[in-house]
mmCIF file of C-alpha atoms and ligand atoms in Angstrom:
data_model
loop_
_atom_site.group_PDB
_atom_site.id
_atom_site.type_symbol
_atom_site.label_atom_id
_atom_site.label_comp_id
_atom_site.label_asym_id
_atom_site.label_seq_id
_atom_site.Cartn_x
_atom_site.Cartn_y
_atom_site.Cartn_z
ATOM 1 C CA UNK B 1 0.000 0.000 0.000
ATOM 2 C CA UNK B 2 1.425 2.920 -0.794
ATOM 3 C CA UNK B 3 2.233 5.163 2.023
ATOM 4 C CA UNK B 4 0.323 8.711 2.091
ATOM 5 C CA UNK B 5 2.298 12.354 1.367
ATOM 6 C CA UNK B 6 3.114 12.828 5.007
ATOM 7 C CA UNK B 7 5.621 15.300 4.131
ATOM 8 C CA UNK B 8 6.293 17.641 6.605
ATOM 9 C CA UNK B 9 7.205 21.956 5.924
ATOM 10 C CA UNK B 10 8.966 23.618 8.670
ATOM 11 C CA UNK B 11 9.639 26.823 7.519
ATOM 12 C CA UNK B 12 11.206 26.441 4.752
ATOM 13 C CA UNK B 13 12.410 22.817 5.355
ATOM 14 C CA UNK B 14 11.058 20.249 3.566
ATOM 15 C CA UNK B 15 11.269 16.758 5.162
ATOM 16 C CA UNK B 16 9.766 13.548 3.886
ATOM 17 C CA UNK B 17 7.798 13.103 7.295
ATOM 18 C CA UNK B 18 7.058 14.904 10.492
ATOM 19 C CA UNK B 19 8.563 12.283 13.082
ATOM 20 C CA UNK B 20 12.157 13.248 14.130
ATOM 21 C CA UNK B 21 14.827 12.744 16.439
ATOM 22 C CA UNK B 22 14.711 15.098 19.759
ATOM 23 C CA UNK B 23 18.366 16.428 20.613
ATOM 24 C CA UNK B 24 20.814 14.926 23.060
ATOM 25 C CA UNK B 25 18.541 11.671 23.269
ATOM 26 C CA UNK B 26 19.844 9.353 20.172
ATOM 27 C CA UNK B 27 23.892 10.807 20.175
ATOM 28 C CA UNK B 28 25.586 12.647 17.826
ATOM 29 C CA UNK B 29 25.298 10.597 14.700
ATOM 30 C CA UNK B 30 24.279 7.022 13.680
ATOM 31 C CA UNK B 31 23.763 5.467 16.385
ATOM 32 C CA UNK B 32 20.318 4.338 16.094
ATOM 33 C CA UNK B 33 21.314 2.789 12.872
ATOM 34 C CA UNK B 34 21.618 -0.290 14.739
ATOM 35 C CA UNK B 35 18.116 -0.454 14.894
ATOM 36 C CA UNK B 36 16.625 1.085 11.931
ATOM 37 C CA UNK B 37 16.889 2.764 8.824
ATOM 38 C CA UNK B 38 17.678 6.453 9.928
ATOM 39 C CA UNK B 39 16.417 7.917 6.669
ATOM 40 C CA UNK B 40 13.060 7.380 7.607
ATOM 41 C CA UNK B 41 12.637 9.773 9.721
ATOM 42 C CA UNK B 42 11.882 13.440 9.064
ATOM 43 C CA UNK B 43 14.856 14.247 9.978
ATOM 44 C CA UNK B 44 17.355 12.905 12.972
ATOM 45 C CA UNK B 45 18.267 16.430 15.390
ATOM 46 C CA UNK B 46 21.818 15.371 17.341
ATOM 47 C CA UNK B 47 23.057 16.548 20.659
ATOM 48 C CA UNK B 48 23.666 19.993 21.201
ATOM 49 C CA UNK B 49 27.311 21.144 20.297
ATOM 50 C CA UNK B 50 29.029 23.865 21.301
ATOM 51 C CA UNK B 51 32.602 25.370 19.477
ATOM 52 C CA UNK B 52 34.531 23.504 21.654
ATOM 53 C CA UNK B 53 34.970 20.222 23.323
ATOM 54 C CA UNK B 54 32.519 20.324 26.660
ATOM 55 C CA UNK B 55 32.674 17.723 29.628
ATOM 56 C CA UNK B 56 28.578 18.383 31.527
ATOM 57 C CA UNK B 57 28.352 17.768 34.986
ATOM 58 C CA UNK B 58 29.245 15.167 36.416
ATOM 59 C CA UNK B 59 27.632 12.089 37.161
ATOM 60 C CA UNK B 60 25.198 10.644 38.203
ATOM 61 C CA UNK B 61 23.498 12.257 35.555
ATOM 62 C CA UNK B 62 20.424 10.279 35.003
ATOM 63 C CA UNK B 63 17.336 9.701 37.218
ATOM 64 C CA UNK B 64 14.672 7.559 36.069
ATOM 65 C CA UNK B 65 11.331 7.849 37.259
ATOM 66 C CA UNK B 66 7.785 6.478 37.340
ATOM 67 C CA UNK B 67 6.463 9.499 34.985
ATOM 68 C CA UNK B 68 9.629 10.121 32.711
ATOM 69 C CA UNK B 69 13.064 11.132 33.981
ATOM 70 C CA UNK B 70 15.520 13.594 35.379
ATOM 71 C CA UNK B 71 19.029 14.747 33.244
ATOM 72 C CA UNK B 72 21.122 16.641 34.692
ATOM 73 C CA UNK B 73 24.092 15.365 31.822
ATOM 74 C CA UNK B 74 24.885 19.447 31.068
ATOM 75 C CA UNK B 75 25.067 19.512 27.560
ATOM 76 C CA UNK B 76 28.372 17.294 27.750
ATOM 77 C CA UNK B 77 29.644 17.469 23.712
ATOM 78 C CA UNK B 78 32.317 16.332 21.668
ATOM 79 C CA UNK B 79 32.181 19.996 19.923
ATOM 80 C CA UNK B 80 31.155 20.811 16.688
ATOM 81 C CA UNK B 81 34.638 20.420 14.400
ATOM 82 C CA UNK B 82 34.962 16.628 16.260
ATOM 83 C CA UNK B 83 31.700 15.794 15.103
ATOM 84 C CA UNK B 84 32.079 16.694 11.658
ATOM 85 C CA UNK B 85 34.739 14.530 11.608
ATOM 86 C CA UNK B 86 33.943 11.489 13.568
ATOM 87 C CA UNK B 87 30.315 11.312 13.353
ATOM 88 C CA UNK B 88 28.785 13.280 10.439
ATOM 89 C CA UNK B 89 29.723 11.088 7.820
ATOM 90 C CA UNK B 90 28.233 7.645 9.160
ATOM 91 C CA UNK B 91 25.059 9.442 9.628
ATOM 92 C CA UNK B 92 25.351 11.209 6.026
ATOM 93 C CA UNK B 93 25.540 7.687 4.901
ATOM 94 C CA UNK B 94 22.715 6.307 6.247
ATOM 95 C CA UNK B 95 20.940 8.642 4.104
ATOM 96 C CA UNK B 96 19.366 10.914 6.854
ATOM 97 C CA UNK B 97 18.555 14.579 7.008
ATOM 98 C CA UNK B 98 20.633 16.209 9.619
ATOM 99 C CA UNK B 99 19.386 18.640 12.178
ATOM 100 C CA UNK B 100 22.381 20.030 14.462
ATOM 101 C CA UNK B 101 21.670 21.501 17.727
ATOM 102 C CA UNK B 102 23.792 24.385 19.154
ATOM 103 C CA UNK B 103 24.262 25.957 22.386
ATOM 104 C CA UNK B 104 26.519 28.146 24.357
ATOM 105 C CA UNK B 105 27.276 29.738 27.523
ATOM 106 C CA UNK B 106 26.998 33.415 25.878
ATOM 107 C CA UNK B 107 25.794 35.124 23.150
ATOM 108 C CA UNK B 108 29.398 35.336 21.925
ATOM 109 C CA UNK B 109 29.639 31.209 22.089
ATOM 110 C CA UNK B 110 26.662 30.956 19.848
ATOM 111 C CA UNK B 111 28.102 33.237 17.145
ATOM 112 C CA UNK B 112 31.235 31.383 16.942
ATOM 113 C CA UNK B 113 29.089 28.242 17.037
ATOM 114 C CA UNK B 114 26.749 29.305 14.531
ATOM 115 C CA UNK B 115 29.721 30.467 12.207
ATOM 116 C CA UNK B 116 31.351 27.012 12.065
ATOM 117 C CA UNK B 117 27.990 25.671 10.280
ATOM 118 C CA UNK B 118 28.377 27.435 7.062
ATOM 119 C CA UNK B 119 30.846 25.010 6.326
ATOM 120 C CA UNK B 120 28.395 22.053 6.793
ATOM 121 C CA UNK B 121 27.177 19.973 4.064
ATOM 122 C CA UNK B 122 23.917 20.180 2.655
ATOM 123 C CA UNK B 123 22.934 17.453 4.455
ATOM 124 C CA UNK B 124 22.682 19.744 7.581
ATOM 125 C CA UNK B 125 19.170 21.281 6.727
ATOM 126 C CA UNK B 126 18.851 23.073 9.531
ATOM 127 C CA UNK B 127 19.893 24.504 12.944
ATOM 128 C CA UNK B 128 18.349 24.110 16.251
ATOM 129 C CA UNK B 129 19.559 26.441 18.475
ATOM 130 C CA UNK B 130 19.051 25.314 22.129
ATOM 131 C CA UNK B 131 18.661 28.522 24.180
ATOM 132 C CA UNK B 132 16.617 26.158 27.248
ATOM 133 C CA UNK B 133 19.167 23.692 28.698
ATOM 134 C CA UNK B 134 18.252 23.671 32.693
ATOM 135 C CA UNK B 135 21.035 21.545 33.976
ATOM 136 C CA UNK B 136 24.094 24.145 33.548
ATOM 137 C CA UNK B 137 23.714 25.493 37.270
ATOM 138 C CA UNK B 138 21.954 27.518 39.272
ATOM 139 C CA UNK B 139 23.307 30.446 38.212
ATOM 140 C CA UNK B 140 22.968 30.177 34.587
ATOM 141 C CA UNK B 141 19.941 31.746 33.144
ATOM 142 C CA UNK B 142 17.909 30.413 30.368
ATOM 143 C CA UNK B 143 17.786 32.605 27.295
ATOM 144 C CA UNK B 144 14.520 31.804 26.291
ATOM 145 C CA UNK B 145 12.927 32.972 29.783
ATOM 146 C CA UNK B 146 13.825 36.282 27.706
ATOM 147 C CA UNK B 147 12.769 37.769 24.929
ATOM 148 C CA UNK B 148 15.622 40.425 24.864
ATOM 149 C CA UNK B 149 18.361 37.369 25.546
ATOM 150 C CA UNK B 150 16.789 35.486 23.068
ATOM 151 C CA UNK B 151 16.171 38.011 20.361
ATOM 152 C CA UNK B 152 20.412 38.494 20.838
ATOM 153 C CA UNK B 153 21.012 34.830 20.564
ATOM 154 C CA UNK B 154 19.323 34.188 17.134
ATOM 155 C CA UNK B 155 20.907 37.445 15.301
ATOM 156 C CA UNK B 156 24.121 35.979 16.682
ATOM 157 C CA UNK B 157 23.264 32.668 14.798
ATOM 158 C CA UNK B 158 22.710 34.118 11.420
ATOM 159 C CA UNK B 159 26.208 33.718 10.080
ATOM 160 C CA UNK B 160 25.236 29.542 10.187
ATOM 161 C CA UNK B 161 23.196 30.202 6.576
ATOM 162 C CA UNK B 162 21.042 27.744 7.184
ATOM 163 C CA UNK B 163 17.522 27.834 8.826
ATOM 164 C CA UNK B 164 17.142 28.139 12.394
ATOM 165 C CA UNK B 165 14.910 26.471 14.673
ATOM 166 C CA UNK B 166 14.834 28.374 18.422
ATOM 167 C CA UNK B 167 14.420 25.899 21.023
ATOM 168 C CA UNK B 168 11.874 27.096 23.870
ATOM 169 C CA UNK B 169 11.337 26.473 27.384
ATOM 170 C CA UNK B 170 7.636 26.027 28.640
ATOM 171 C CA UNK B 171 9.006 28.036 31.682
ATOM 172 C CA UNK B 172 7.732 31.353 30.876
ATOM 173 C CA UNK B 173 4.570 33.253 31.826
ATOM 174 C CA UNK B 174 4.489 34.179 27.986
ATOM 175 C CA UNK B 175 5.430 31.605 25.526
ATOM 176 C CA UNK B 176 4.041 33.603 22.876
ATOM 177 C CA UNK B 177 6.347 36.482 23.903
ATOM 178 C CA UNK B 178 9.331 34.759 23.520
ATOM 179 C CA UNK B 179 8.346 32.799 20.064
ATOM 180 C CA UNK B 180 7.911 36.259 18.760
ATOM 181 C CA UNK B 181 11.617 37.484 19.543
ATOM 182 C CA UNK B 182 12.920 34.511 17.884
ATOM 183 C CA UNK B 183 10.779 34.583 14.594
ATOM 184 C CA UNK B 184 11.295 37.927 14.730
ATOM 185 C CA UNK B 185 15.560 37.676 14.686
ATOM 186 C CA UNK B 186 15.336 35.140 12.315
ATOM 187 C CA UNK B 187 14.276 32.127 13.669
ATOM 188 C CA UNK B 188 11.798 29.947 10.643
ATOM 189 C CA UNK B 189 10.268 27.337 13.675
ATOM 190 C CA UNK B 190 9.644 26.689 17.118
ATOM 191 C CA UNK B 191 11.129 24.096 19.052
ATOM 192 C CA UNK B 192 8.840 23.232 22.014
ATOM 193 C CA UNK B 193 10.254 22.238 24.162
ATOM 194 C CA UNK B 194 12.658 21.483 26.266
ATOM 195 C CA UNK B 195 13.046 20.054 29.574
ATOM 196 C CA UNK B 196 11.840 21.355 32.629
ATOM 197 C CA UNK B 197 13.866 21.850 35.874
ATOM 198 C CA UNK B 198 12.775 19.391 38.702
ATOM 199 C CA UNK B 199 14.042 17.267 41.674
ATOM 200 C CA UNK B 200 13.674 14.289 43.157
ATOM 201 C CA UNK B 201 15.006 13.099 46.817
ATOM 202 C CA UNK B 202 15.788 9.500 47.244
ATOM 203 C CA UNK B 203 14.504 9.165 50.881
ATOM 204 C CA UNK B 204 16.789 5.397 51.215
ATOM 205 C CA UNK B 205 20.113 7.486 50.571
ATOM 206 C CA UNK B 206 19.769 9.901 53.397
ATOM 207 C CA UNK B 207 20.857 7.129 55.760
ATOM 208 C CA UNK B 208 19.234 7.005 59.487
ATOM 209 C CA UNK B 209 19.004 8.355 61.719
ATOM 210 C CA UNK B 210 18.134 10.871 60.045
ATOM 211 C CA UNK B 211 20.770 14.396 60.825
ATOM 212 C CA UNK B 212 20.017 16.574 58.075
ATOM 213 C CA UNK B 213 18.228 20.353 58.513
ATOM 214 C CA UNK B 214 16.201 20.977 55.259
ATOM 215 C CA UNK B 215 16.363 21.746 52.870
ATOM 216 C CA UNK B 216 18.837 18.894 52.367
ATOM 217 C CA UNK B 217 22.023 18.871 49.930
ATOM 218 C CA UNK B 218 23.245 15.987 51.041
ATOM 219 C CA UNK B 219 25.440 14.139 48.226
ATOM 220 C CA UNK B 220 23.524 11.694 46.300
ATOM 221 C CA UNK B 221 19.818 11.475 48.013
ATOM 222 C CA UNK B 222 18.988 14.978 46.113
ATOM 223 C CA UNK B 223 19.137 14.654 41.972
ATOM 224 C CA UNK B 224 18.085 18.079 40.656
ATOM 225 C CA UNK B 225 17.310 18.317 36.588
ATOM 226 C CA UNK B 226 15.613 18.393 33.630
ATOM 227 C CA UNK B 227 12.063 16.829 33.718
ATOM 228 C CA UNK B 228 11.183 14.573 30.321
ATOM 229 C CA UNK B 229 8.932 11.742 29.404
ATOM 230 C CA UNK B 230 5.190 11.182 29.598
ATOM 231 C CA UNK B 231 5.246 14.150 32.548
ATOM 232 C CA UNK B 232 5.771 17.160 30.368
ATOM 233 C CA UNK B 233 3.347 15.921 27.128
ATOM 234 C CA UNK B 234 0.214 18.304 28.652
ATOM 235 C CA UNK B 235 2.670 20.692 28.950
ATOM 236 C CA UNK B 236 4.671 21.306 25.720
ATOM 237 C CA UNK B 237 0.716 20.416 24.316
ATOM 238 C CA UNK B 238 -0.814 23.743 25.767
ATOM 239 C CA UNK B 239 2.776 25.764 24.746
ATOM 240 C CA UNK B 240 2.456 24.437 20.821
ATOM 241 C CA UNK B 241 -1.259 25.087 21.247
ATOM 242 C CA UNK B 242 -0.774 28.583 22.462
ATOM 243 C CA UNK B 243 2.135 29.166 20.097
ATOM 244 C CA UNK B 244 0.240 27.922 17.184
ATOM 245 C CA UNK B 245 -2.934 30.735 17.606
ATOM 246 C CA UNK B 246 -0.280 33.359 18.343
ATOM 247 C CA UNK B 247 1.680 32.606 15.174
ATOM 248 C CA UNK B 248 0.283 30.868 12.491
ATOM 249 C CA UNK B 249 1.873 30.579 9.542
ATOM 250 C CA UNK B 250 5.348 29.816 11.512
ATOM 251 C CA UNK B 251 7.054 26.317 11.590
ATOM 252 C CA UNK B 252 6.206 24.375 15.309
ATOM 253 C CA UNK B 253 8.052 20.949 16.596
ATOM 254 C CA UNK B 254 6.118 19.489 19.100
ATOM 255 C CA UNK B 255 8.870 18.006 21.653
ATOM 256 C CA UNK B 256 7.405 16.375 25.243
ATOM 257 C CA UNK B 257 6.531 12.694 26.221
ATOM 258 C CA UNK B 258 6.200 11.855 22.685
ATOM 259 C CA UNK B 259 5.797 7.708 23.149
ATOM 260 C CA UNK B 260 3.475 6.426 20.782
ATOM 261 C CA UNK B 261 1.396 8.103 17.896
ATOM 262 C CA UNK B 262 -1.925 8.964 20.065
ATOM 263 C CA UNK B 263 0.717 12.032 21.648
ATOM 264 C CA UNK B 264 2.240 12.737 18.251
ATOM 265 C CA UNK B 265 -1.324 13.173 16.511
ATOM 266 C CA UNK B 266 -1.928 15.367 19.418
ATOM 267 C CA UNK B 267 0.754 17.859 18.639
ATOM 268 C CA UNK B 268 -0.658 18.150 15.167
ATOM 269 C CA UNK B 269 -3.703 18.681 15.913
ATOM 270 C CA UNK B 270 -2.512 21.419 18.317
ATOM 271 C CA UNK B 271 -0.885 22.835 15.517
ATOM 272 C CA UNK B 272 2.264 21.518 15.164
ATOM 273 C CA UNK B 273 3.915 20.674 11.557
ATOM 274 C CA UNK B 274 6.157 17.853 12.881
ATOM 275 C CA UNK B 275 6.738 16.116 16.423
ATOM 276 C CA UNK B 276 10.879 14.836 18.192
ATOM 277 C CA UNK B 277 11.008 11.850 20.236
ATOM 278 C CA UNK B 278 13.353 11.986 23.131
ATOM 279 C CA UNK B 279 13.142 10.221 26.158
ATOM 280 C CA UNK B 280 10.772 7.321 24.520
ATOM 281 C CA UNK B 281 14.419 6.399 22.624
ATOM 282 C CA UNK B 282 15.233 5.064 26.152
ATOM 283 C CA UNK B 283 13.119 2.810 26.441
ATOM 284 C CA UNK B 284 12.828 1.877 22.963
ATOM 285 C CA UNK B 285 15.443 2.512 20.342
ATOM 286 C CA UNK B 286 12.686 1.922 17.924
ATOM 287 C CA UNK B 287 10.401 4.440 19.393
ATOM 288 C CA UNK B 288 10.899 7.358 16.508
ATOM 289 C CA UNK B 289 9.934 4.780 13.997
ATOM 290 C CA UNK B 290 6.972 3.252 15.654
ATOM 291 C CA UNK B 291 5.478 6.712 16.095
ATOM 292 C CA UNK B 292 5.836 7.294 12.146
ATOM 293 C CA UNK B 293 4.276 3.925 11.156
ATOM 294 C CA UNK B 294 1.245 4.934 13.932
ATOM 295 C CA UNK B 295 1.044 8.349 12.809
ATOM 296 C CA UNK B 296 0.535 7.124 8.773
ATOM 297 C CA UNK B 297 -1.970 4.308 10.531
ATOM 298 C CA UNK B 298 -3.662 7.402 11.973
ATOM 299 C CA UNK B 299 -3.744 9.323 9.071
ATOM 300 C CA UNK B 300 -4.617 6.467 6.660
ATOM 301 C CA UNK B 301 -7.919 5.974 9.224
ATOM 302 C CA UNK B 302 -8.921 9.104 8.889
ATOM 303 C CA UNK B 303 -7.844 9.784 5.345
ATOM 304 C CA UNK B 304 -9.945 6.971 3.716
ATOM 305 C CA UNK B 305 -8.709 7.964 0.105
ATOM 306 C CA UNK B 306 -5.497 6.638 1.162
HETATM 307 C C1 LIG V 1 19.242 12.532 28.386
HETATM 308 C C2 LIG V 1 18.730 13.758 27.689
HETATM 309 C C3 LIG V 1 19.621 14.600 27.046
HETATM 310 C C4 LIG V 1 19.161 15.745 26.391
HETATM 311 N N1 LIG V 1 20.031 16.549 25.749
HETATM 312 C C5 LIG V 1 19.580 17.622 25.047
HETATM 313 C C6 LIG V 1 20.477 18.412 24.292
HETATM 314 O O1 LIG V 1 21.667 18.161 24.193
HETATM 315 N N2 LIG V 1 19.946 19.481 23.631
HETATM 316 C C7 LIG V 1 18.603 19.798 23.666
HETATM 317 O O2 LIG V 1 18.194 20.770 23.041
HETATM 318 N N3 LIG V 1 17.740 19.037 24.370
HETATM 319 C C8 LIG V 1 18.200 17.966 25.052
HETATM 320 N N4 LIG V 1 17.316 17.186 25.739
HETATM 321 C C9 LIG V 1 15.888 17.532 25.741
HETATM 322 C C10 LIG V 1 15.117 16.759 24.646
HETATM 323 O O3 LIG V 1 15.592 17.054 23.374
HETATM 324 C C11 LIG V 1 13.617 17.077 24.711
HETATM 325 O O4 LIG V 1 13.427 18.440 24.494
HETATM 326 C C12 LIG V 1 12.989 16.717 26.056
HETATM 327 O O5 LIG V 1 13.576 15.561 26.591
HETATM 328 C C13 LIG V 1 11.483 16.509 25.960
HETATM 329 O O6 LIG V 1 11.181 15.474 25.033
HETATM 330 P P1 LIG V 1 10.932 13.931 25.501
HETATM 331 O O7 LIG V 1 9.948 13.965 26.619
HETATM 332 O O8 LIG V 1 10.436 13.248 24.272
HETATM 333 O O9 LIG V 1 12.257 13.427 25.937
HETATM 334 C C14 LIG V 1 17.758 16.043 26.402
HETATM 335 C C15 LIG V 1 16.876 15.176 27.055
HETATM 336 C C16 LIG V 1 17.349 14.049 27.690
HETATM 337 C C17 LIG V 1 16.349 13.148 28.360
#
């Protein structure tokens, strides 16, 4: 049976389909060719890379939990002139459209950033720049919890010639508000979203009895970081939702507790053009392309002529 025009316009992008790869959770290349062909996909998105080599936090970096899980793995990255050279060309190979994710510190890291993807193949079809990361310390402010920041961040990215996609947080009063400083510096789509900053205590590593004054810091027994999985789908729904009335003729990625097609269809209907699957990858290496085949079962259902 042949399989119906699913093809998916962000901006001006053009990808086959509207399932893709969410940053940071399927590497920086190929690695999910083990399981399946990576071409597809829409498009696979890799981990967020900065200009130069970048160790995260360290561990534990990982908290799993009943509703999704915690990250606090700091945007650790081999840098971008590495991955060009170690892991661009296996996933070039396996035929897939490219999506690389940026981030920095400053405004200043993103322009040098952005200015070493001119040099990218074609294959790179666009740039999502991550202004949202929660796990880089207390002290680091997210640029897209401002409009001014983030209005800075994506003329600084301009020099990367290619399209850029501005990567939200849902942890704004305004989402609208900062959407419109991104489209509005250049920015072709909306990334929503990404994370969101949580905590979880592990009451059986605070040892007994028990000494500590709250709040407690204690070493191990409090994992504070980024919130994904099934949790944050409602969440990243209402944002897209609210995003899509505000704006709509721009390009919107539904990211958030994407597992199966029933949240994918969701985002669409919301008013997204195309969904990422993150955390689901975990679980389920297969998970981006089990959402596709749902989301053409979907669509074929109701789409009868198909
Ligand atoms: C382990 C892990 C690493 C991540 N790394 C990145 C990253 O490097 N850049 C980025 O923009 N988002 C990163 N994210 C956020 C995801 O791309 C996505 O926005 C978020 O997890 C929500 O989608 P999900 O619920 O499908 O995972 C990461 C998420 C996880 C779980």
């Amino acid at each position: 049976m042949p399989q119906p025009d699913f093809s998916a316009k962000i901006g001006s992008v053009e990808l086959p389909n509207c399932v893709l790869t969410a940053s940071g959770t399927s590497g920086y290349g190929a690695e999910l060719a083990d399981y399946f062909d990576l071409s597809l996909l829409g498009a696979v998105v890799v981990k967020s890379l900065t200009w130069k080599p970048w160790e995260g936090n360290p561990p534990p970096r990982i908290y799993p939990l009943r509703v999704g899980m915690l990250n606090n793995i700091g945007l650790a990255g081999v840098g971008i002139e590495n991955w060009k050279r170690d892991y661009l060309p296996a996933l070039m190979d396996s035929g897939a459209r490219v999506v690389v994710s940026i981030w920095g510190q400053t405004v200043e890291d993103f322009a040098k950033t952005a200015s070493m993807i001119s040099a990218l193949p074609s294959a790179v079809v666009a740039v999502e720049v991550n202004l949202s990361c929660p796990n880089l310390g207390d002290e680091h402010k997210l640029f897209a919890q401002s409009p001014l920041e983030t209005a800075k961040v994506l003329k600084a990215c301009a020099t990367a010639e290619r399209p850029l996609w501005a990567k939200l947080t849902t942890q704004v009063t305004d989402i609208s508000e900062v959407g419109g400083a991104a489209i509005d510096c250049g920015a072709e789509a909306l990334s929503v979203a990404n994370t969101i900053p949580a905590m979880a205590v592990d009451l059986s590593r605070l040892g007994t009895p028990l000494t500590f004054k709250p709040p407690v810091s204690s070493a191990g027994a409090v994992f504070k970081g980024g919130l994904s999985g099934p949790a944050v789908f409602p969440v990243a729904l209402r944002a897209v939702y609210e995003l899509r009335k505000s704006f709509p003729d721009i390009g919107i990625i539904g990211v958030g507790g994407v597992t199966s097609a029933k949240e994918a269809c969701a985002f669409l209907v919301a008013g997204a053009n195309a969904v990422q699957v993150g955390t689901a990858t975990f679980v389920d290496p297969k998970a981006p392309l089990k959402v596709l085949k749902g989301v053409y079962k979907w669509y074929r259902k109701n789409h009868p002529d198909y």
